[in-house]
XYZ file of C-alpha atoms in Angstrom:
197
model
C 51.485 57.723 21.638
C 49.031 55.782 23.687
C 45.881 57.053 20.626
C 48.565 55.008 17.623
C 49.077 51.753 20.155
C 45.057 51.324 20.482
C 44.501 51.840 16.559
C 47.558 49.544 15.937
C 46.529 46.453 19.031
C 42.520 47.208 17.228
C 43.284 46.496 13.743
C 45.440 43.587 14.933
C 42.325 41.573 16.077
C 40.435 42.641 13.432
C 42.663 41.099 10.798
C 43.212 37.378 13.648
C 39.664 37.736 13.843
C 39.058 37.529 10.058
C 41.778 35.374 9.124
C 40.451 32.409 11.439
C 36.296 33.359 10.180
C 36.834 33.730 6.742
C 38.953 31.684 4.702
C 40.060 28.983 6.856
C 36.882 28.788 8.864
C 34.931 28.590 5.799
C 36.250 26.245 4.177
C 36.032 23.594 7.809
C 32.542 24.800 8.361
C 31.565 24.138 4.510
C 32.710 20.441 4.970
C 30.250 20.170 8.139
C 26.986 20.850 7.073
C 24.379 19.329 4.792
C 23.694 21.271 1.240
C 20.550 22.972 1.642
C 19.302 23.922 -1.279
C 16.359 26.814 0.506
C 14.993 27.649 3.671
C 11.608 27.134 4.370
C 9.576 28.390 7.168
C 12.263 28.576 8.757
C 13.320 25.150 8.374
C 16.158 23.423 6.011
C 15.328 21.584 3.309
C 18.300 18.727 2.093
C 17.527 17.286 -1.864
C 16.440 14.345 -0.157
C 13.442 16.372 2.078
C 12.370 18.234 -1.209
C 12.259 15.086 -2.911
C 9.522 13.073 -0.365
C 8.086 16.101 -0.596
C 7.838 16.704 -3.729
C 6.071 12.817 -3.731
C 2.874 13.884 -1.600
C 2.042 16.536 -3.196
C 1.773 14.320 -7.002
C -0.173 11.951 -6.870
C -0.855 8.412 -9.795
C -4.107 8.768 -11.269
C -5.449 5.563 -14.187
C -7.544 7.317 -17.211
C -8.827 4.600 -18.860
C -12.216 3.698 -21.430
C -12.417 5.788 -24.250
C -9.762 8.819 -23.944
C -7.424 9.191 -26.707
C -4.747 7.915 -24.727
C -5.402 5.696 -21.470
C -3.363 5.138 -19.155
C -1.296 6.501 -15.645
C -0.444 9.947 -15.403
C 0.525 12.013 -12.353
C -0.703 15.210 -11.344
C -1.082 17.439 -8.799
C -2.316 16.519 -5.255
C -5.392 19.102 -5.555
C -5.991 18.099 -9.161
C -9.590 17.444 -10.793
C -11.227 14.842 -12.468
C -11.099 17.395 -16.195
C -7.777 17.727 -15.546
C -6.516 14.027 -15.711
C -9.170 13.644 -19.030
C -6.864 16.668 -20.347
C -3.674 14.550 -19.232
C -4.738 11.697 -21.228
C -5.308 13.488 -24.670
C -9.186 13.851 -23.859
C -12.418 12.231 -24.682
C -12.665 10.448 -27.873
C -15.529 11.259 -29.830
C -17.873 8.210 -28.741
C -17.346 8.816 -24.706
C -20.060 10.365 -22.673
C -18.754 13.372 -22.102
C -21.592 14.905 -19.463
C -21.279 11.223 -17.657
C -18.803 11.564 -15.037
C -17.964 15.150 -12.453
C -15.698 16.830 -14.369
C -15.427 18.696 -11.585
C -14.702 15.689 -8.669
C -11.233 16.700 -6.951
C -9.349 13.520 -7.496
C -7.502 10.856 -5.260
C -3.962 9.322 -5.374
C -4.361 5.757 -7.244
C -8.113 5.761 -8.649
C -9.143 4.664 -11.569
C -11.334 7.358 -14.073
C -13.158 5.387 -16.121
C -14.520 7.396 -19.457
C -17.571 5.579 -20.560
C -19.673 5.361 -24.004
C -22.271 6.972 -25.216
C -23.551 3.664 -25.571
C -23.003 2.004 -22.434
C -23.715 4.601 -20.424
C -27.998 3.693 -22.474
C -27.479 0.324 -21.860
C -26.917 0.653 -18.073
C -29.303 3.118 -17.612
C -30.401 2.379 -13.493
C -34.108 1.536 -13.451
C -36.125 2.951 -9.934
C -36.841 0.452 -8.218
C -39.734 -1.856 -8.905
C -39.818 -0.319 -12.239
C -40.032 -4.451 -13.450
C -42.338 -4.726 -11.628
C -44.531 -1.655 -12.512
C -44.199 -2.907 -16.832
C -47.222 -4.217 -16.990
C -49.602 -2.218 -14.134
C -53.306 -0.508 -15.349
C -52.401 3.791 -15.049
C -55.021 5.100 -12.907
C -53.891 8.344 -13.903
C -53.961 7.629 -18.589
C -55.368 4.334 -18.680
C -58.390 4.417 -20.863
C -61.691 2.938 -19.851
C -60.977 -0.226 -21.771
C -57.998 -0.289 -20.596
C -59.194 -0.256 -16.705
C -61.964 -2.504 -17.604
C -59.558 -5.550 -17.959
C -58.920 -4.931 -13.965
C -61.405 -7.445 -11.928
C -64.113 -6.592 -10.675
C -63.554 -3.025 -12.959
C -66.434 -3.219 -15.477
C -67.950 -0.785 -18.104
C -69.671 1.667 -15.205
C -66.907 1.227 -13.077
C -64.211 1.923 -15.529
C -65.981 5.626 -17.264
C -66.537 7.053 -12.730
C -62.492 6.334 -12.658
C -62.335 8.567 -16.210
C -64.769 11.178 -14.421
C -63.329 11.195 -11.093
C -59.706 12.411 -12.613
C -61.073 14.593 -15.163
C -62.960 16.693 -11.876
C -60.666 15.957 -9.327
C -57.261 15.979 -11.860
C -54.620 12.788 -11.448
C -54.703 9.718 -8.766
C -52.537 10.863 -5.998
C -51.833 7.097 -4.555
C -54.085 3.211 -6.258
C -55.534 3.671 -2.295
C -57.565 7.058 -3.518
C -59.632 4.634 -5.950
C -61.253 3.311 -2.953
C -62.918 7.280 -3.452
C -65.543 5.937 -6.323
C -68.998 5.144 -5.669
C -68.844 0.923 -5.756
C -64.639 0.592 -5.761
C -64.459 -0.265 -2.301
C -61.675 -2.394 -0.402
C -62.856 -5.407 -1.757
C -62.717 -4.532 -5.346
C -59.442 -3.059 -4.152
C -58.047 -5.953 -2.295
C -58.341 -6.840 -6.134
C -56.860 -5.032 -8.101
C -54.231 -3.538 -6.133
C -51.166 -4.988 -7.563
C -52.615 -4.458 -11.197
C -52.507 -0.446 -11.258
C -50.253 1.676 -10.848
C -50.694 5.950 -10.428
């Protein structure tokens, strides 16, 4: 008899627990909770936080110039330049396709301009001082006649310059010309602005 009572008590208590924590309880719990889409790294992610997170995982870049469809494109945060160009429909036939580093990592708000081959040819950066170098006599390539245009350099000295470079190789600097007999500081100072190597 006592055993039966014990069993009945257990069944009643279990039933009560199920009723209170089951149907009725679930409704109250559901109403009191914010909707949770997934658990990430042990933290609940709500629709709002998921949207914020999605925004930080993408960037916007402006692709223009020699591309099929210039415009602003949304890409993943770790995208490379070639992916932005691809999103813009690829480069046109006139694009300088080797001018840009297509493996470059992109940043949010970046402007990517794809130039034409013609633009690149026109804007090739000159070596500093290149303009000043033009018109100067190159000691390593000048003919005897060109050398003789220099102040204080006659036929004998011009021949000596040519002979020197044939025997010793190219001049490493303009000052090396002083190694030639008859060309010392005085002559060098007169021609140093007019020569190059």
